[in-house]
Structure formats: structure tokens, C-alpha cells
Short mmCIF file of C-alpha atoms in Angstrom, two decimals:
data_model
loop_
_atom_site.label_atom_id
_atom_site.label_comp_id
_atom_site.label_asym_id
_atom_site.label_seq_id
_atom_site.Cartn_x
_atom_site.Cartn_y
_atom_site.Cartn_z
CA MET A 1 -184.47 -20.65 -78.45
CA ASN A 2 -187.79 -21.33 -76.79
CA ILE A 3 -187.36 -18.91 -73.91
CA LYS A 4 -189.51 -19.76 -70.90
CA ASN A 5 -187.39 -18.32 -68.08
CA ILE A 6 -185.73 -14.89 -67.81
CA ILE A 7 -183.26 -14.18 -65.03
CA LEU A 8 -182.56 -10.48 -64.52
CA ASP A 9 -179.67 -8.49 -63.14
CA ILE A 10 -180.69 -5.32 -61.25
CA ASP A 11 -178.11 -2.49 -61.36
CA GLY A 12 -177.54 -1.24 -64.89
CA THR A 13 -180.32 -3.50 -66.18
CA LEU A 14 -183.50 -2.59 -64.28
CA TRP A 15 -182.55 0.67 -62.59
CA ASN A 16 -179.71 3.12 -61.94
CA THR A 17 -179.21 3.90 -58.26
CA THR A 18 -175.67 5.23 -58.48
CA GLU A 19 -176.43 8.90 -57.77
CA VAL A 20 -178.43 8.02 -54.66
CA VAL A 21 -175.97 5.37 -53.49
CA ALA A 22 -172.92 7.59 -54.01
CA GLU A 23 -174.32 10.25 -51.67
CA ALA A 24 -175.15 7.63 -49.03
CA TRP A 25 -171.70 6.06 -49.24
CA LYS A 26 -170.02 9.47 -49.03
CA ARG A 27 -171.80 10.10 -45.74
CA ALA A 28 -170.72 6.75 -44.32
CA ILE A 29 -167.13 7.25 -45.48
CA GLU A 30 -167.00 10.71 -43.91
CA GLU A 31 -168.43 9.48 -40.61
CA GLU A 32 -165.75 6.80 -40.48
CA GLY A 33 -163.05 9.41 -41.15
CA TYR A 34 -161.88 8.22 -44.57
CA GLN A 35 -163.09 11.11 -46.72
CA ASN A 36 -159.48 12.04 -47.61
CA ASP A 37 -158.60 8.47 -48.61
CA ILE A 38 -161.63 7.33 -50.60
CA TYR A 39 -163.30 9.06 -53.54
CA VAL A 40 -166.70 7.86 -54.65
CA ASP A 41 -169.20 9.24 -57.13
CA ALA A 42 -171.86 7.82 -59.45
CA LEU A 43 -169.42 7.08 -62.28
CA LYS A 44 -167.04 5.29 -59.93
CA LEU A 45 -169.87 3.11 -58.66
CA GLN A 46 -170.98 2.30 -62.20
CA SER A 47 -167.52 0.87 -62.86
CA LEU A 48 -167.78 -1.30 -59.72
CA PHE A 49 -171.42 -2.41 -59.68
CA GLY A 50 -171.80 -5.98 -60.85
CA LYS A 51 -168.88 -7.18 -58.76
CA THR A 52 -169.45 -8.94 -55.45
CA MET A 53 -169.57 -6.71 -52.38
CA ASP A 54 -166.25 -7.98 -50.99
CA VAL A 55 -164.50 -7.18 -54.26
CA ILE A 56 -166.06 -3.70 -54.33
CA ALA A 57 -164.75 -3.11 -50.80
CA ASP A 58 -161.24 -4.22 -51.76
CA LEU A 59 -161.17 -1.97 -54.84
CA LEU A 60 -162.84 1.11 -53.37
CA PHE A 61 -161.43 0.98 -49.83
CA GLU A 62 -157.85 0.36 -50.87
CA GLY A 63 -156.36 2.57 -48.16
CA VAL A 64 -158.51 1.20 -45.35
CA PRO A 65 -157.05 -1.35 -42.90
CA GLU A 66 -158.45 -4.84 -43.45
CA ASN A 67 -160.08 -4.94 -40.01
CA HIS A 68 -162.05 -1.76 -40.83
CA LYS A 69 -163.22 -2.63 -44.35
CA LYS A 70 -166.08 -4.87 -43.26
CA ARG A 71 -167.41 -2.27 -40.83
CA LEU A 72 -167.18 0.51 -43.41
CA LEU A 73 -168.92 -1.58 -46.07
CA ALA A 74 -171.69 -2.49 -43.63
CA LYS A 75 -172.29 1.20 -42.84
CA CYS A 76 -172.27 2.09 -46.55
CA CYS A 77 -174.87 -0.61 -47.24
CA GLU A 78 -177.00 0.48 -44.28
CA TYR A 79 -177.05 4.10 -45.42
CA GLU A 80 -177.65 3.00 -49.02
CA GLN A 81 -180.71 0.95 -48.07
CA GLN A 82 -182.14 3.87 -46.10
CA ALA A 83 -181.47 6.38 -48.89
CA LEU A 84 -183.12 4.16 -51.49
CA THR A 85 -186.09 3.57 -49.21
CA ASP A 86 -186.54 7.30 -48.63
CA GLN A 87 -185.96 8.67 -52.12
CA GLN A 88 -189.06 9.42 -54.19
CA LEU A 89 -187.68 9.63 -57.73
CA ASP A 90 -188.42 6.88 -60.23
CA ILE A 91 -184.96 5.53 -61.10
CA LEU A 92 -186.13 2.56 -63.15
CA TYR A 93 -184.97 2.50 -66.74
CA PRO A 94 -187.75 3.37 -69.23
CA ASP A 95 -190.58 0.84 -69.58
CA VAL A 96 -189.15 -1.61 -67.02
CA ARG A 97 -192.30 -1.88 -64.94
CA GLU A 98 -194.64 -2.28 -67.90
CA THR A 99 -192.32 -4.77 -69.61
CA ILE A 100 -191.99 -6.94 -66.50
CA VAL A 101 -195.76 -7.03 -66.11
CA SER A 102 -196.19 -8.04 -69.76
CA LEU A 103 -193.39 -10.62 -69.72
CA SER A 104 -194.76 -12.26 -66.58
CA LYS A 105 -197.91 -13.29 -68.43
CA GLU A 106 -195.96 -15.74 -70.60
CA LYS A 107 -192.52 -16.17 -68.96
CA LYS A 108 -191.21 -16.92 -65.50
CA LEU A 109 -189.07 -14.08 -64.18
CA TYR A 110 -186.23 -14.27 -61.65
CA ILE A 111 -183.53 -11.98 -60.23
CA VAL A 112 -179.90 -12.80 -59.45
CA SER A 113 -177.55 -10.05 -58.31
CA ASN A 114 -174.19 -9.64 -56.58
CA CYS A 115 -175.84 -7.26 -54.12
CA GLN A 116 -176.14 -7.31 -50.33
CA SER A 117 -178.98 -9.03 -48.47
CA GLY A 118 -182.23 -7.09 -48.59
CA TYR A 119 -181.44 -5.17 -51.78
CA ILE A 120 -183.56 -7.29 -54.13
CA GLU A 121 -186.43 -7.18 -51.65
CA LEU A 122 -186.14 -3.39 -51.46
CA PHE A 123 -186.16 -3.16 -55.26
CA MET A 124 -189.30 -5.28 -55.54
CA GLU A 125 -191.13 -3.48 -52.76
CA LYS A 126 -190.11 -0.02 -53.91
CA ASN A 127 -191.33 -0.68 -57.44
CA GLN A 128 -194.27 -2.97 -56.57
CA LEU A 129 -192.87 -5.78 -58.69
CA GLY A 130 -192.60 -8.59 -56.17
CA GLN A 131 -195.68 -10.41 -57.44
CA TYR A 132 -194.06 -10.86 -60.86
CA ILE A 133 -190.77 -12.37 -59.64
CA GLN A 134 -190.76 -16.12 -59.02
CA ASP A 135 -187.50 -16.37 -57.05
CA LYS A 136 -184.26 -14.49 -56.34
CA GLU A 137 -180.70 -15.02 -55.19
CA CYS A 138 -177.79 -12.76 -54.24
CA PHE A 139 -174.23 -12.69 -52.93
CA GLY A 140 -175.32 -11.29 -49.59
CA ASP A 141 -177.52 -14.32 -48.88
CA THR A 142 -175.18 -17.08 -50.10
CA GLY A 143 -171.66 -15.62 -50.10
CA ARG A 144 -171.32 -16.99 -53.63
CA GLY A 145 -170.68 -15.30 -56.95
CA LYS A 146 -173.27 -14.70 -59.62
CA GLY A 147 -172.52 -17.80 -61.69
CA GLU A 148 -173.01 -20.09 -58.69
CA ASN A 149 -176.15 -18.23 -57.65
CA ILE A 150 -177.67 -18.57 -61.12
CA SER A 151 -176.97 -22.29 -60.89
CA LEU A 152 -178.55 -22.46 -57.42
CA LEU A 153 -181.67 -20.74 -58.72
CA LEU A 154 -181.84 -23.06 -61.74
CA GLN A 155 -181.61 -26.13 -59.53
CA ARG A 156 -184.07 -24.88 -56.93
CA ASN A 157 -186.71 -24.08 -59.52
CA HIS A 158 -185.99 -27.05 -61.81
CA LEU A 159 -185.34 -24.78 -64.79
CA ASP A 160 -184.07 -26.06 -68.13
CA LYS A 161 -180.88 -24.18 -69.07
CA LYS A 162 -181.80 -24.36 -72.74
CA GLU A 163 -185.02 -22.45 -72.03
CA THR A 164 -183.40 -19.81 -69.81
CA ILE A 165 -181.60 -16.53 -70.46
CA TYR A 166 -179.76 -14.15 -68.17
CA VAL A 167 -180.09 -10.43 -68.91
CA GLY A 168 -177.27 -8.20 -67.67
CA ASP A 169 -175.03 -5.31 -68.59
CA THR A 170 -171.42 -6.22 -67.71
CA GLN A 171 -168.67 -8.62 -68.70
CA GLY A 172 -169.08 -10.23 -65.30
CA ASP A 173 -172.72 -10.95 -66.11
CA LYS A 174 -171.69 -12.59 -69.36
CA GLU A 175 -169.06 -14.73 -67.62
CA ALA A 176 -171.54 -15.73 -64.89
CA SER A 177 -174.03 -16.81 -67.56
CA GLU A 178 -171.37 -18.95 -69.22
CA GLU A 179 -170.44 -20.48 -65.86
CA ALA A 180 -174.08 -21.40 -65.22
CA GLY A 181 -174.61 -22.62 -68.77
CA VAL A 182 -177.37 -20.23 -69.81
CA ALA A 183 -177.56 -17.84 -72.76
CA PHE A 184 -176.62 -14.22 -72.09
CA VAL A 185 -178.52 -11.18 -73.37
CA TYR A 186 -176.55 -7.94 -73.18
CA ALA A 187 -178.36 -4.83 -71.90
CA SER A 188 -176.19 -2.38 -73.80
CA TYR A 189 -177.78 0.71 -72.21
CA GLY A 190 -176.30 -0.22 -68.81
CA PHE A 191 -172.96 0.28 -67.06
CA GLY A 192 -170.53 -2.02 -68.84
CA SER A 193 -169.22 -3.36 -72.12
CA VAL A 194 -169.23 -7.01 -73.14
CA ASP A 195 -167.03 -8.93 -75.57
CA ALA A 196 -169.63 -11.48 -76.72
CA TYR A 197 -173.33 -12.20 -76.38
CA ILE A 198 -176.15 -14.10 -78.07
CA THR A 199 -178.02 -10.87 -78.67
CA LYS A 200 -178.27 -7.40 -77.18
CA ILE A 201 -181.04 -5.03 -76.29
CA THR A 202 -180.74 -1.25 -76.42
CA ALA A 203 -183.84 -0.74 -74.28
CA PHE A 204 -185.47 -3.03 -71.72
CA LYS A 205 -188.77 -3.24 -73.62
CA GLU A 206 -186.97 -5.02 -76.47
CA LEU A 207 -187.20 -8.18 -74.38
CA LEU A 208 -190.84 -8.33 -75.44
CA SER A 209 -189.84 -9.04 -79.05
CA LEU A 210 -186.80 -11.19 -78.30
#
């Protein structure tokens, strides 16, 4: 392949926020009075990240009445955004920043995630990477799944599918890539396992030699 465009997942591919997010979600869950019904920790979130936010709510908030799920999820996301904004630790995977800077000199870089609105912007601002990312799309902004959002980004930026890869860490990422018609590169150091891929990387910097 002549790779000109690289679309990136965030969670499990660029950074690992699950410890920070779990503590924020626990606080929201407790404030809403569901601490005895919902258990959340970093490992639990790793098994859920990559799914759309509505699916995460259905799976994690199983005992919560339907009319309360949306409010609880909104509070979890609010507290998550604040916790990630405030925390000072570098939670990027090794060499992510340097690799993105290097890749951007020859490739066009994009982000597509199943996250809430504002999350990609927070990631870019927090890590001073916004100048290297050409465009982005997410579930929170469109209400659509990752496959559709990859397709939207391709169309909007007039990208050739044959010159584009999607880099992610879950089976859902692989299926979204297939749906959008782009090649999938498996970040095997992330959260999930995948049944098939064009190639895999065991560290983010391996994209430089792909």
C-alpha cells in the first residue's frame, strides 16, 4: 500500500485514561445513588471502551431505569472531562507524541472515536497535538457509529480508501474499518483482541516503519 492517510483511534491506541476515568465515574455513580448497583474500575472500562457511549451505558448501567441512564451518563462524562483536564500525569502510550510529529511530516493524520463530544478536542489540547491532526469525527458529534464516521471523514476530506489505514485496538475498530472500506492496523498493545488484520503493531512508533 501507498499509505498517505492515517486515521487513529484514541483509547487503547494513543493513551490509556481508564484509571482516571474510573475514579470520575465512581464519583458520579455515587452521587446519583447507584454505588450498590454499578461496579466500575479501570479493567471494566477497558472492556467497554471502543463501543459507542449509548452501548456503554446499556451494558454498565444495567440496573438503572431507562429514564435515568442518559442523566447518569452525562454526569459521568462531565466528571471525566474535568478529571482528565485536571490530571497532570502523562498517560500517552510510549513515543506517541514524537511519532505523531514525525508522521505528520509525510502523512495526513486524522482521529475517529466512539467518544463523547469534546473528548478528541481535550486529547489534542492536553497533549499539544492539535496542529498535527487534519480532521476528526466522533459518536458524540454525529450520533453515528465508527464505521459511518470513518466514511464521513473520508468523504469530507476527499481521501482515497486505498491510500488510507485505520489504527485501532479492538474488534469493533476492525469491523468499522471493514465497513468503511479501509485497511485496518491492529494496535496489539491496547485493550482488545482482534480476529484479523492487515498487520499489527506492538508499539505506536512502529507506524514509522509500516
